[in-house]
Coordinates of C-alpha atoms and ligand atoms in Angstrom, one line a residue:
M1 CA -21.3 56.1 19.4
E2 CA -22.3 53.9 16.8
R3 CA -25.7 55.1 14.7
R4 CA -26.3 51.5 13.7
K5 CA -27.0 50.1 17.5
F6 CA -30.4 52.2 17.9
V7 CA -33.5 51.5 15.2
K8 CA -34.0 54.1 12.7
K9 CA -36.1 57.2 13.3
A10 CA -38.9 56.1 10.5
T11 CA -38.8 52.5 11.8
L12 CA -39.6 53.9 15.6
S13 CA -42.3 55.7 14.6
S14 CA -43.8 53.4 11.8
F15 CA -43.9 50.5 15.3
A16 CA -45.4 54.0 17.1
A17 CA -48.2 54.2 15.2
I18 CA -49.3 50.1 15.1
L19 CA -49.3 50.3 19.1
G20 CA -50.9 53.7 18.8
A21 CA -49.2 54.8 21.4
D22 CA -45.1 56.3 21.3
I23 CA -42.4 54.4 22.1
V24 CA -41.0 57.0 25.1
F25 CA -38.0 55.3 25.6
G26 CA -37.2 53.9 21.6
N27 CA -34.0 55.6 21.0
T28 CA -32.4 53.3 23.5
L29 CA -33.8 50.3 21.3
P30 CA -31.2 47.9 20.3
V31 CA -31.3 47.1 16.6
D32 CA -33.6 44.1 16.6
Y33 CA -35.2 44.2 19.1
A34 CA -38.5 42.7 19.0
L35 CA -40.9 44.6 21.9
L36 CA -43.2 42.2 23.3
A37 CA -46.5 44.1 21.8
F38 CA -45.9 42.0 18.3
Q39 CA -44.6 39.1 19.6
D40 CA -47.2 35.7 19.5
P41 CA -48.4 35.2 22.8
D42 CA -48.0 31.0 23.8
P43 CA -50.6 29.6 21.6
F44 CA -50.5 26.3 24.5
Q45 CA -51.6 28.7 26.9
L46 CA -53.5 31.1 25.0
F47 CA -55.9 28.2 23.4
N48 CA -55.5 26.1 26.9
K49 CA -53.6 23.0 25.0
D50 CA -51.3 20.4 25.6
K51 CA -47.6 20.8 25.0
E52 CA -47.3 18.2 22.8
M53 CA -49.9 19.4 20.4
V54 CA -48.0 20.8 16.8
V55 CA -48.5 24.8 15.5
L56 CA -48.9 25.0 11.6
N57 CA -49.3 28.7 11.7
N58 CA -49.6 31.6 13.4
K59 CA -51.4 34.0 10.9
P60 CA -54.1 32.3 11.1
W61 CA -53.5 29.7 14.3
N62 CA -53.4 26.3 12.9
M63 CA -52.8 23.2 15.3
E64 CA -52.6 19.3 15.1
A65 CA -52.5 16.6 17.7
Q66 CA -50.2 13.1 17.9
A67 CA -52.0 10.1 17.1
H68 CA -51.1 9.7 20.5
L69 CA -52.7 12.0 21.7
L70 CA -56.2 11.5 20.6
D71 CA -56.6 8.1 22.4
D72 CA -59.1 9.4 24.4
K73 CA -62.7 8.8 23.5
V74 CA -64.1 11.5 23.7
T75 CA -61.0 14.2 22.8
P76 CA -61.1 16.9 25.0
N77 CA -60.0 20.8 24.5
K78 CA -56.8 20.9 24.7
F79 CA -55.8 17.8 22.1
M80 CA -58.0 18.9 19.5
F81 CA -56.7 20.4 16.7
I82 CA -57.1 24.0 15.3
R83 CA -57.8 25.1 11.6
N84 CA -58.5 28.9 11.1
N85 CA -59.0 30.6 7.8
G86 CA -58.8 33.9 9.4
I87 CA -59.0 36.4 12.2
I88 CA -60.3 34.6 15.0
P89 CA -63.0 36.8 17.2
E90 CA -62.2 38.9 19.4
N91 CA -64.6 41.0 22.6
I92 CA -67.7 38.2 21.8
A93 CA -70.2 39.0 24.3
A94 CA -72.8 35.8 24.1
E95 CA -75.5 37.1 25.6
K96 CA -75.9 40.0 22.7
W97 CA -74.8 36.9 20.2
K98 CA -77.7 36.5 17.7
I99 CA -77.8 33.9 14.3
S100 CA -80.2 34.9 11.4
F101 CA -81.9 33.2 8.7
D102 CA -82.0 34.7 4.8
G103 CA -81.3 33.7 1.7
E104 CA -83.7 32.8 -1.7
S105 CA -85.5 30.0 0.1
V106 CA -86.4 31.3 3.5
K107 CA -89.9 32.5 3.4
T108 CA -89.2 35.0 5.8
K109 CA -86.3 36.7 7.6
K110 CA -85.7 36.2 11.2
T111 CA -83.3 36.4 13.9
Y112 CA -83.0 34.7 17.2
A113 CA -80.4 36.0 20.4
L114 CA -78.6 32.8 21.4
D115 CA -80.8 32.8 25.1
E116 CA -83.5 32.4 22.3
L117 CA -82.6 29.6 20.6
K118 CA -81.8 27.9 23.6
A119 CA -85.0 28.8 25.2
K120 CA -86.8 27.4 22.6
F121 CA -85.6 24.7 21.0
K122 CA -84.6 21.0 22.9
Q123 CA -81.0 20.3 23.6
Y124 CA -79.5 17.5 21.9
T125 CA -75.9 16.4 22.5
Y126 CA -73.9 13.7 20.1
Q127 CA -70.3 12.8 20.1
L128 CA -69.4 13.7 16.3
T129 CA -66.2 14.0 14.2
L130 CA -64.6 16.5 13.0
E131 CA -62.4 15.3 10.4
C132 CA -60.5 18.7 8.4
G133 CA -61.0 17.6 4.7
G134 CA -56.7 18.9 4.5
N135 CA -56.0 16.0 7.6
G136 CA -52.5 13.9 6.1
R137 CA -52.2 17.0 3.2
S138 CA -48.3 16.8 4.3
E139 CA -48.2 13.3 1.8
F140 CA -48.8 14.7 -1.1
N141 CA -46.5 14.8 -4.2
P142 CA -46.7 16.7 -5.8
P143 CA -47.1 18.5 -2.8
A144 CA -50.2 20.5 -1.9
K145 CA -49.9 24.0 -0.3
G146 CA -52.0 24.7 2.6
N147 CA -51.1 23.8 6.4
Q148 CA -49.2 20.8 6.1
W149 CA -51.3 18.7 8.7
T150 CA -50.0 15.1 9.4
I151 CA -52.6 12.7 10.7
G152 CA -54.0 15.2 13.6
A153 CA -56.4 17.2 12.2
V154 CA -59.4 15.6 13.1
S155 CA -61.8 14.8 17.1
S156 CA -64.1 13.6 18.0
A157 CA -65.9 15.7 21.2
E158 CA -69.6 16.0 22.7
W159 CA -71.0 18.8 20.9
T160 CA -74.5 19.8 22.8
G161 CA -76.6 21.8 20.7
V162 CA -80.3 22.5 19.1
R163 CA -80.6 20.6 15.7
L164 CA -81.2 23.4 12.5
R165 CA -83.2 21.5 11.4
D166 CA -85.7 22.2 14.1
V167 CA -84.8 26.2 14.0
L168 CA -85.3 26.3 9.8
A169 CA -88.7 24.4 10.1
D170 CA -88.9 27.6 12.8
V171 CA -87.7 29.7 10.3
G172 CA -90.1 28.3 7.2
V173 CA -88.1 26.8 4.4
K174 CA -89.0 27.0 0.5
E175 CA -90.0 24.2 -1.5
D176 CA -86.7 24.7 -3.8
A177 CA -83.8 25.2 -0.7
V178 CA -81.2 23.1 -1.6
Y179 CA -78.0 24.2 0.4
I180 CA -77.5 26.0 3.7
G181 CA -74.4 28.6 4.4
Y182 CA -72.8 29.6 6.9
H183 CA -71.6 33.3 8.0
A184 CA -69.5 34.1 11.1
A185 CA -67.9 36.5 12.9
D186 CA -64.3 35.7 11.7
T187 CA -62.2 38.1 10.0
H188 CA -59.8 37.5 6.2
L189 CA -57.0 37.7 6.6
S190 CA -56.3 41.2 4.5
N191 CA -58.6 42.4 7.1
D192 CA -60.6 43.2 4.8
P193 CA -64.2 43.3 6.2
N194 CA -65.9 42.8 2.1
K195 CA -64.1 39.7 2.6
E196 CA -65.3 36.7 4.6
A197 CA -62.4 34.1 6.1
I198 CA -64.9 31.3 4.8
S199 CA -68.3 30.7 4.5
R200 CA -69.2 27.1 3.6
G201 CA -72.9 25.2 4.1
V202 CA -73.5 21.4 3.2
P203 CA -77.1 20.9 1.0
I204 CA -80.4 20.8 3.0
A205 CA -80.4 16.8 3.7
K206 CA -77.8 17.4 5.5
A207 CA -78.8 20.7 7.3
M208 CA -81.5 18.6 8.1
Q209 CA -79.9 15.6 9.4
E210 CA -80.8 14.7 13.6
E211 CA -77.5 14.9 14.6
T212 CA -76.4 18.7 12.5
L213 CA -76.4 21.3 15.2
L214 CA -76.0 24.7 16.0
A215 CA -73.7 23.9 19.6
F216 CA -73.6 26.6 22.4
Q217 CA -71.6 23.9 23.9
M218 CA -68.7 21.2 23.4
N219 CA -68.0 18.9 25.8
G220 CA -70.0 20.3 28.7
K221 CA -68.8 23.5 28.8
D222 CA -69.7 26.3 26.7
I223 CA -67.3 26.2 23.6
P224 CA -63.7 27.1 23.7
L225 CA -63.1 30.6 21.8
A226 CA -60.6 28.9 19.0
H227 CA -63.3 26.4 18.5
G228 CA -66.4 28.7 18.0
Y229 CA -67.3 30.6 21.0
P230 CA -70.7 31.2 21.1
L231 CA -72.3 29.3 18.3
R232 CA -71.4 27.1 16.0
L233 CA -72.4 25.0 13.0
V234 CA -71.6 20.8 13.9
A235 CA -72.1 18.6 10.7
G236 CA -70.1 15.1 11.5
G237 CA -68.3 13.3 8.8
W238 CA -68.2 15.8 7.1
P239 CA -65.1 17.7 6.0
A240 CA -65.2 20.5 9.5
S241 CA -64.7 23.6 6.6
A242 CA -68.7 22.5 6.7
S243 CA -68.5 23.1 10.6
G244 CA -68.5 26.8 10.7
K245 CA -67.7 28.6 14.1
W246 CA -68.8 31.2 15.5
I247 CA -72.1 31.9 13.2
E248 CA -74.5 34.8 12.8
R249 CA -76.2 33.8 9.6
I250 CA -76.9 31.2 7.7
S251 CA -78.3 31.5 4.5
V252 CA -80.7 29.0 2.9
R253 CA -80.0 28.8 -0.7
N254 CA -82.1 28.3 -3.8
K255 CA -79.0 26.8 -5.5
V256 CA -74.9 25.0 -4.3
H257 CA -74.3 27.7 -2.0
D258 CA -70.9 29.4 -3.3
G259 CA -69.3 31.9 -0.4
A260 CA -66.0 32.1 0.5
K261 CA -64.2 28.6 -0.2
M262 CA -66.7 27.1 -1.8
T263 CA -65.6 27.4 -5.2
G264 CA -62.0 26.9 -7.7
T265 CA -59.8 24.3 -5.5
A266 CA -61.4 24.5 -2.5
Y267 CA -62.6 21.4 -0.6
R268 CA -62.9 20.0 -3.5
V269 CA -61.8 17.2 -5.6
P270 CA -61.8 16.3 -9.1
C271 CA -64.7 14.2 -9.8
K272 CA -62.6 11.5 -11.4
P273 CA -59.2 10.4 -10.4
V274 CA -56.0 12.3 -12.1
A275 CA -52.8 12.1 -12.1
P276 CA -50.5 13.8 -10.0
G277 CA -50.0 17.5 -11.5
T278 CA -53.1 17.6 -13.3
I279 CA -54.9 20.9 -13.7
V280 CA -58.1 20.3 -13.5
K281 CA -61.3 22.5 -15.5
D282 CA -63.1 23.7 -12.8
A283 CA -66.3 22.3 -14.2
N284 CA -64.6 18.9 -13.6
M285 CA -63.8 19.2 -9.4
C286 CA -66.5 18.1 -6.9
I287 CA -67.0 19.6 -3.6
I288 CA -66.1 17.1 -0.9
E289 CA -69.2 15.4 1.1
S290 CA -69.1 12.9 3.7
M291 CA -65.1 11.6 4.1
P292 CA -63.6 8.5 3.9
V293 CA -62.3 5.2 6.1
K294 CA -60.1 6.3 8.0
S295 CA -58.2 5.2 11.7
L296 CA -56.0 6.0 13.8
V297 CA -53.9 4.0 16.2
T298 CA -53.5 6.3 19.3
F299 CA -51.8 3.7 22.0
P300 CA -48.9 2.7 21.9
K301 CA -47.2 5.9 20.7
T302 CA -45.0 5.0 17.6
G303 CA -41.0 3.7 18.8
A304 CA -42.8 2.1 21.4
L305 CA -40.3 -1.1 23.2
L306 CA -41.6 -3.8 24.4
K307 CA -40.3 -6.5 26.9
K308 CA -40.0 -10.1 24.2
G309 CA -42.6 -12.4 25.2
K310 CA -45.1 -9.8 26.6
T311 CA -48.5 -8.9 24.7
L312 CA -48.4 -5.5 23.1
G313 CA -52.3 -4.4 23.7
I314 CA -53.2 -1.4 21.0
R315 CA -56.0 1.0 20.6
G316 CA -57.7 3.8 18.2
H317 CA -60.7 5.1 16.8
A318 CA -62.0 4.5 13.4
W319 CA -64.6 6.2 10.9
A320 CA -66.1 6.8 8.0
G321 CA -68.3 9.8 7.1
E322 CA -72.3 9.3 6.9
L323 CA -71.1 5.2 6.9
E324 CA -70.2 3.2 10.0
V325 CA -66.7 0.7 10.3
V326 CA -67.6 -2.2 9.8
K327 CA -64.2 -4.2 10.9
V328 CA -60.6 -2.9 11.2
D329 CA -57.7 -5.4 11.4
Y330 CA -54.2 -5.1 12.0
S331 CA -50.6 -6.5 10.4
I332 CA -47.6 -6.6 11.8
D333 CA -45.9 -8.5 8.4
F334 CA -46.6 -4.8 6.1
G335 CA -49.8 -6.2 5.3
S336 CA -48.8 -9.5 4.1
S337 CA -51.5 -11.1 6.8
W338 CA -54.0 -9.7 8.2
K339 CA -55.8 -10.4 12.0
A340 CA -58.7 -8.9 12.9
C341 CA -59.0 -5.4 15.9
S342 CA -61.9 -5.9 18.4
L343 CA -64.8 -2.6 17.4
E344 CA -66.9 -0.7 19.2
A345 CA -70.1 0.0 18.2
A346 CA -70.2 4.5 17.9
A347 CA -71.6 6.1 21.0
N348 CA -74.1 7.4 18.4
R349 CA -74.3 8.3 15.0
L350 CA -71.3 10.0 13.6
A351 CA -68.8 9.8 16.1
W352 CA -66.1 7.7 16.0
Q353 CA -65.8 3.9 16.8
H354 CA -63.1 2.5 19.2
F355 CA -61.3 -0.6 18.3
G356 CA -58.6 -3.0 19.9
A357 CA -56.0 -5.9 19.1
S358 CA -53.4 -8.0 21.4
I359 CA -50.9 -8.5 20.0
Q360 CA -48.2 -11.1 20.0
F361 CA -44.3 -10.8 18.5
P362 CA -42.8 -14.0 17.5
K363 CA -39.0 -12.7 18.2
E364 CA -36.8 -9.8 18.9
G365 CA -36.7 -7.2 16.5
Y366 CA -38.5 -4.0 14.9
Y367 CA -41.9 -4.4 13.7
E368 CA -44.5 -2.0 12.7
I369 CA -48.3 -2.0 13.3
W370 CA -50.5 -1.3 10.4
V371 CA -54.2 -1.1 10.5
R372 CA -57.2 -0.9 8.4
A373 CA -60.6 0.3 8.3
T374 CA -63.7 -1.1 6.8
D375 CA -66.7 1.0 6.2
S376 CA -70.2 -0.6 4.9
Q377 CA -70.1 -0.7 2.1
G378 CA -67.4 -2.3 1.7
I379 CA -64.8 -0.3 1.4
S380 CA -60.8 0.1 2.7
Q381 CA -58.5 2.3 3.5
P382 CA -55.7 2.3 1.0
M383 CA -51.6 1.0 1.8
I384 CA -50.5 3.9 0.5
L385 CA -51.2 8.1 -0.8
P386 CA -55.0 8.0 -2.3
G387 CA -55.7 9.8 -5.5
W388 CA -53.8 12.9 -5.9
N389 CA -56.0 15.6 -5.9
P390 CA -55.1 20.0 -6.0
K391 CA -55.3 20.6 -2.6
G392 CA -54.1 17.6 -1.2
Y393 CA -57.5 16.5 0.5
L394 CA -59.0 13.2 1.4
N395 CA -55.4 11.8 2.4
N396 CA -56.7 8.1 4.2
A397 CA -54.3 6.1 3.9
C398 CA -53.5 3.2 6.6
H399 CA -52.3 4.6 9.7
R400 CA -48.7 2.1 11.0
I401 CA -47.1 2.9 14.3
A402 CA -43.3 1.0 14.9
V403 CA -42.7 -0.8 17.6
K404 CA -39.3 -2.7 18.8
V405 CA -39.0 -5.7 20.7
R406 CA -36.2 -6.4 22.8
S407 CA -34.7 -9.3 25.5
Ligands
MTE501 N1 -66.0 30.6 11.1 C1 -65.1 30.2 10.6 N2 -65.1 28.2 10.4 C2 -64.3 27.4 10.6 C3 -63.7 27.4 10.1 C4 -62.5 29.0 9.8 O1 -61.8 29.3 9.3 N3 -63.5 29.9 9.7 N4 -62.2 26.7 10.0 C5 -63.0 25.8 8.7 C6 -62.5 24.5 8.6 S1 -61.4 24.4 7.4 C7 -62.6 23.6 9.7 S2 -61.3 22.0 9.8 C8 -62.7 23.5 10.9 C9 -61.6 23.3 12.4 O2 -62.4 23.2 13.5 P1 -62.1 23.1 15.2 O3 -60.9 24.3 14.4 O4 -62.6 23.2 16.0 O5 -61.4 22.1 15.0 O6 -63.4 25.0 11.7 C10 -64.1 24.8 10.2 N5 -65.2 25.9 10.5
MO502 MO1 -60.0 22.1 7.2

């Protein structure tokens, strides 16, 4: 027998150590065979996601939507992107879940059981748009490290919970409070229990907004595990990294929160525009706050074929962080001329808005439909990639789809 057909003894014992069990017939294992125990589970099944979702990373799990999957007015779980910085917590017992409040600027430390939170404070439901700060990163040049999000790291689900401000009022916050920072139950990728995967937050003014929730439901059901079960912070309109999942503790700070991924190039951009590739000093980097105006054509799917003479109905969503979207225009001539789309009001502040248009094409051939939204301060989306920054945040360039008109 050829020795190389068998897994080496040393490898076998290291497998056994990881498994915590002997591999009884290990001597018959073919070389390079990947044990099932070491294979990734099917993420679509694991997270109840649609098969058309795109996996960007498995360690940690990161998954994005495609534009046409985001057609629903309220995003269902199966089309909601997943962004993890660490390892999803396991074996969560919601009935034992607690959240505590501490930090320099609380009057006294306080802890609430999840059930107590639900019973004690009034519950609210809002549709809230959450976009990853790095959505659109894949287009940056020089390239930015990190998940290469295209356009699918955005969602707008309905979140139910209690207002953070009501809870903070009950806790008692000192006058000198400037920021809140969350602490969560996920594990750092290194497995080091002393390191947090991410610990971000928002200024106290954002924390005190009516729509900033400590949420325990998404779309009328318990929050799915990957999205923060059993309790998450939801701060719509800001980079979604501010919306901590699986939160166990909130620190009320008398300075800007300095948790993991609050400093350096993480979720920060040069305060003033820089040439691509520039190395920017720490002091000249600013924390991303409200997200910029953006839109997405969710119907039809890019590449659509249309019969000559037919009218094409397009639709999608537009959002502008803390602001309202006041108009959405489309162009079928590469931006030479623009026409107005119809635009609906948001379900509530910080929810995306729906737009639509009926388009007629002059003759057969290839077209692109470009869509551009404008916010209430008169700022429009750029047609091409906006300001370069080291980590590739805030790409709000116009979304474009291709259409062919045929006889
Ligand atoms: N505890 C915890 N909260 C987190 C993260 C994380 O890794 N751990 N990722 C953040 C980032 S960067 C984003 S974009 C959103 C993604 O939310 P989702 O996975 O529910 O879509 O969660 C934020 N909250
Ligand atoms: Mo993110």
